[in-house]
Short mmCIF file of C-alpha atoms in Angstrom, two decimals:
data_model
loop_
_atom_site.label_atom_id
_atom_site.label_comp_id
_atom_site.label_asym_id
_atom_site.label_seq_id
_atom_site.Cartn_x
_atom_site.Cartn_y
_atom_site.Cartn_z
CA MET O 66 -9.79 -44.57 16.10
CA THR O 67 -13.20 -46.17 17.31
CA LYS O 68 -16.19 -46.59 15.55
CA PRO O 69 -17.36 -43.60 17.31
CA PHE O 70 -14.66 -40.72 17.54
CA ALA O 71 -14.55 -41.35 14.02
CA LEU O 72 -18.27 -40.86 13.61
CA ALA O 73 -16.58 -37.08 16.32
CA VAL O 74 -13.89 -36.64 13.88
CA PHE O 75 -16.42 -37.07 10.68
CA ALA O 76 -19.85 -35.37 12.05
CA GLY O 77 -16.25 -32.07 12.76
CA ALA O 78 -14.82 -31.81 9.40
CA ALA O 79 -19.01 -32.06 7.68
CA LEU O 80 -19.97 -28.78 10.21
CA ILE O 81 -16.34 -27.28 10.00
CA SER O 82 -17.21 -27.56 5.80
CA VAL O 83 -19.95 -25.91 5.42
CA ALA O 84 -19.49 -22.67 8.12
CA ALA O 85 -16.64 -22.32 6.88
CA PRO O 86 -16.61 -19.37 3.73
CA ALA O 87 -16.08 -20.27 -0.14
CA LEU O 88 -12.94 -18.84 -0.65
CA ALA O 89 -12.92 -16.08 -3.46
CA GLN O 90 -12.47 -16.11 -6.78
CA VAL O 91 -9.94 -13.47 -7.88
CA SER O 92 -9.59 -12.74 -11.55
CA THR O 93 -5.91 -12.04 -12.69
CA ASP O 94 -7.19 -10.46 -15.77
CA PRO O 95 -7.63 -7.24 -16.43
CA SER O 96 -10.75 -6.68 -18.13
CA SER O 97 -12.61 -8.13 -15.23
CA VAL O 98 -12.58 -5.56 -13.81
CA GLN O 99 -16.09 -2.92 -13.28
CA ALA O 100 -15.61 -0.23 -14.34
CA GLY O 101 -16.04 3.22 -12.18
CA THR O 102 -14.85 4.49 -9.59
CA TYR O 103 -13.15 2.85 -6.04
CA ALA O 104 -12.50 3.54 -1.96
CA LEU O 105 -8.22 2.33 -1.08
CA GLU O 106 -9.87 -0.46 1.31
CA SER O 107 -7.41 0.74 4.57
CA ASN O 108 -7.71 -1.94 6.46
CA HIS O 109 -5.35 -4.28 4.11
CA ALA O 110 -4.01 -1.25 2.18
CA ARG O 111 0.10 -0.93 3.58
CA VAL O 112 2.96 1.71 2.38
CA VAL O 113 6.54 -0.64 3.36
CA PHE O 114 9.60 1.85 2.69
CA SER O 115 12.92 0.74 3.49
CA VAL O 116 16.45 2.71 3.67
CA SER O 117 20.13 1.70 4.35
CA HIS O 118 20.95 1.71 7.63
CA MET O 119 24.67 3.50 8.22
CA GLY O 120 25.38 0.19 5.47
CA PHE O 121 24.97 -3.18 7.56
CA SER O 122 21.05 -3.55 7.04
CA THR O 123 18.12 -2.46 5.77
CA TRP O 124 15.39 -0.26 7.90
CA TYR O 125 11.83 -0.56 7.26
CA GLY O 126 9.08 1.00 8.35
CA ASP O 127 5.69 1.21 7.29
CA PHE O 128 2.27 3.94 7.08
CA SER O 129 -0.92 2.49 7.14
CA LYS O 130 -4.63 3.27 7.34
CA PRO O 131 -4.67 5.40 4.04
CA THR O 132 -7.31 6.68 2.07
CA GLY O 133 -8.25 8.06 -1.13
CA SER O 134 -10.20 6.76 -4.95
CA LEU O 135 -9.63 5.42 -8.05
CA THR O 136 -11.49 5.64 -11.52
CA ILE O 137 -10.61 3.19 -13.84
CA ASP O 138 -12.47 1.55 -16.82
CA PRO O 139 -10.04 -1.34 -18.09
CA LYS O 140 -10.81 -0.56 -21.75
CA ALA O 141 -9.97 2.74 -21.32
CA PRO O 142 -6.89 2.40 -18.39
CA ALA O 143 -5.08 5.27 -19.30
CA ALA O 144 -7.16 7.39 -18.33
CA ALA O 145 -7.34 5.98 -14.78
CA LYS O 146 -7.36 8.20 -11.73
CA LEU O 147 -5.74 8.20 -8.57
CA ASP O 148 -5.50 10.29 -5.54
CA VAL O 149 -4.46 8.62 -1.98
CA THR O 150 -3.32 9.93 1.15
CA ILE O 151 -1.50 8.26 3.63
CA PRO O 152 -1.60 9.97 7.41
CA VAL O 153 1.95 10.35 8.90
CA ALA O 154 1.22 9.75 12.40
CA SER O 155 -0.08 6.28 11.13
CA VAL O 156 4.43 5.48 10.73
CA SER O 157 5.67 2.45 12.08
CA THR O 158 8.85 0.43 12.86
CA THR O 159 8.26 -2.11 15.92
CA ASN O 160 10.05 0.52 17.76
CA ALA O 161 8.46 3.57 19.95
CA THR O 162 11.52 5.65 20.53
CA LEU O 163 11.81 5.40 16.71
CA ASP O 164 8.13 6.04 15.78
CA GLY O 165 8.49 9.19 17.68
CA GLU O 166 11.55 10.26 16.49
CA LEU O 167 10.36 9.79 13.34
CA LYS O 168 6.63 12.01 14.04
CA SER O 169 9.22 14.91 15.60
CA ALA O 170 10.74 17.61 13.62
CA ALA O 171 13.43 16.71 12.63
CA TRP O 172 12.26 13.96 10.09
CA PHE O 173 8.83 14.07 8.69
CA ASP O 174 7.00 16.69 11.37
CA ALA O 175 3.46 14.61 11.76
CA THR O 176 2.54 18.35 13.36
CA THR O 177 3.29 20.66 10.18
CA TYR O 178 2.85 17.73 8.23
CA PRO O 179 -0.13 15.66 8.83
CA THR O 180 -0.53 13.76 5.38
CA ILE O 181 1.05 12.30 2.18
CA THR O 182 -0.92 13.24 -1.02
CA PHE O 183 -0.19 11.59 -4.22
CA HIS O 184 -2.15 12.73 -7.54
CA SER O 185 -1.58 10.40 -10.79
CA THR O 186 -0.53 12.73 -13.53
CA SER O 187 -0.70 10.20 -16.30
CA VAL O 188 -0.82 6.68 -17.08
CA ALA O 189 1.15 4.08 -18.94
CA PRO O 190 0.57 0.75 -19.40
CA THR O 191 3.42 -0.98 -19.73
CA GLY O 192 2.21 -5.07 -20.26
CA ALA O 193 -1.25 -6.72 -20.04
CA ASN O 194 -0.74 -6.46 -16.05
CA THR O 195 1.62 -3.18 -15.03
CA ALA O 196 1.75 0.65 -15.75
CA LYS O 197 3.65 3.04 -14.91
CA VAL O 198 2.11 5.68 -12.83
CA THR O 199 3.22 9.06 -12.23
CA GLY O 200 2.28 11.57 -9.64
CA ASP O 201 2.52 15.10 -7.80
CA LEU O 202 3.28 13.79 -4.40
CA THR O 203 3.33 16.09 -1.26
CA PHE O 204 5.05 15.07 0.98
CA HIS O 205 6.91 17.23 4.12
CA GLY O 206 5.27 20.40 2.22
CA VAL O 207 6.78 19.20 -0.64
CA THR O 208 5.97 18.35 -3.90
CA LYS O 209 7.80 16.49 -7.01
CA PRO O 210 6.49 14.29 -9.33
CA VAL O 211 7.44 10.62 -8.62
CA THR O 212 6.25 7.37 -10.86
CA LEU O 213 4.84 3.63 -9.85
CA ASP O 214 5.77 0.35 -11.15
CA VAL O 215 2.12 -0.44 -10.39
CA THR O 216 1.06 -4.23 -10.48
CA PHE O 217 -2.49 -5.84 -11.12
CA LYS O 218 -3.07 -7.78 -8.56
CA GLY O 219 -6.84 -9.30 -9.67
CA SER O 220 -9.73 -8.60 -9.25
CA GLY O 221 -12.85 -10.48 -7.59
CA THR O 222 -15.56 -9.85 -4.92
CA ASN O 223 -14.92 -9.96 -1.02
CA MET O 224 -16.27 -13.42 0.18
CA MET O 225 -16.61 -11.63 3.71
CA SER O 226 -17.07 -7.91 3.00
CA LYS O 227 -19.09 -9.38 -0.10
CA ALA O 228 -17.65 -6.07 -2.01
CA PHE O 229 -16.60 -6.27 -6.00
CA THR O 230 -12.61 -5.01 -5.06
CA ILE O 231 -9.37 -5.01 -6.87
CA GLY O 232 -6.25 -4.69 -5.87
CA PHE O 233 -2.46 -4.22 -7.30
CA ASP O 234 1.63 -4.34 -5.64
CA ALA O 235 3.37 -0.87 -6.90
CA LYS O 236 7.13 -0.03 -6.05
CA ALA O 237 9.11 3.10 -6.16
CA THR O 238 12.24 5.19 -5.09
CA LEU O 239 12.47 8.58 -4.33
CA LYS O 240 15.65 11.13 -2.31
CA ARG O 241 14.40 12.28 1.34
CA SER O 242 15.91 14.67 0.74
CA ASP O 243 14.02 16.16 -2.11
CA PHE O 244 11.74 15.99 -0.08
CA GLY O 245 13.19 18.34 2.76
CA VAL O 246 13.86 15.43 5.17
CA LYS O 247 18.07 15.39 5.89
CA THR O 248 18.21 14.08 9.14
CA TYR O 249 22.24 11.67 9.24
CA VAL O 250 21.82 12.04 5.08
CA PRO O 251 24.29 9.59 4.24
CA MET O 252 24.82 7.78 7.60
CA ILE O 253 20.85 7.07 7.04
CA GLY O 254 20.44 6.28 4.03
CA ASP O 255 18.70 8.41 1.01
CA THR O 256 17.22 6.47 -1.66
CA VAL O 257 14.30 5.31 0.62
CA ASP O 258 12.54 2.08 -1.10
CA LEU O 259 7.92 1.65 -1.16
CA LEU O 260 6.37 -1.13 -1.12
CA ILE O 261 3.15 -0.29 -1.57
CA SER O 262 -0.05 -2.52 -1.43
CA ALA O 263 -3.74 -1.23 -2.69
CA PRO O 264 -6.65 -3.08 -1.96
CA PHE O 265 -10.36 -0.96 -3.42
CA GLU O 266 -13.53 -1.18 -3.48
CA LYS O 267 -15.67 -0.31 -5.89
CA LYS O 268 -18.23 2.38 -4.48
#
């Protein structure tokens, strides 16, 4: 490596290190959460669902751009309140034809039922970073209780938005036929597994 080239490389590296934002300091300690009300950060929140496809494979899709709020105090986690609204028309499977079918009256009927909502009714801590959050899920015009198994991911100031942010992962299982969505059951699985990623920004 020639001296001028080496100097150029070192100078470029120095500029990059100066220009690059510092990595966010994220705490996995729930006590680090700031008490208050948070808004769901829609751009990075996802609701992924999966069902058995004819017994041969697992078929995946997701909803994007959910909105919602979370009121939480780390000293009283059982008192937390969660409300989420998911736009049905955001459903995506990476297959445009299937997406159109899912939005139709034969499946989710996005025109008649444009949103899916979840309103928490109880929070039961199950560990230092985990809890069961039960609430009323309204989907396809039917409301039934659903329990989310929630794991706290971390909290800290988002280095891009500068907002104090907390994040959670959640899992749940439900039967779509319970909500009146019975198309192709049991050829297409009735049991639906949900995987949720939910970052919240402090208001």
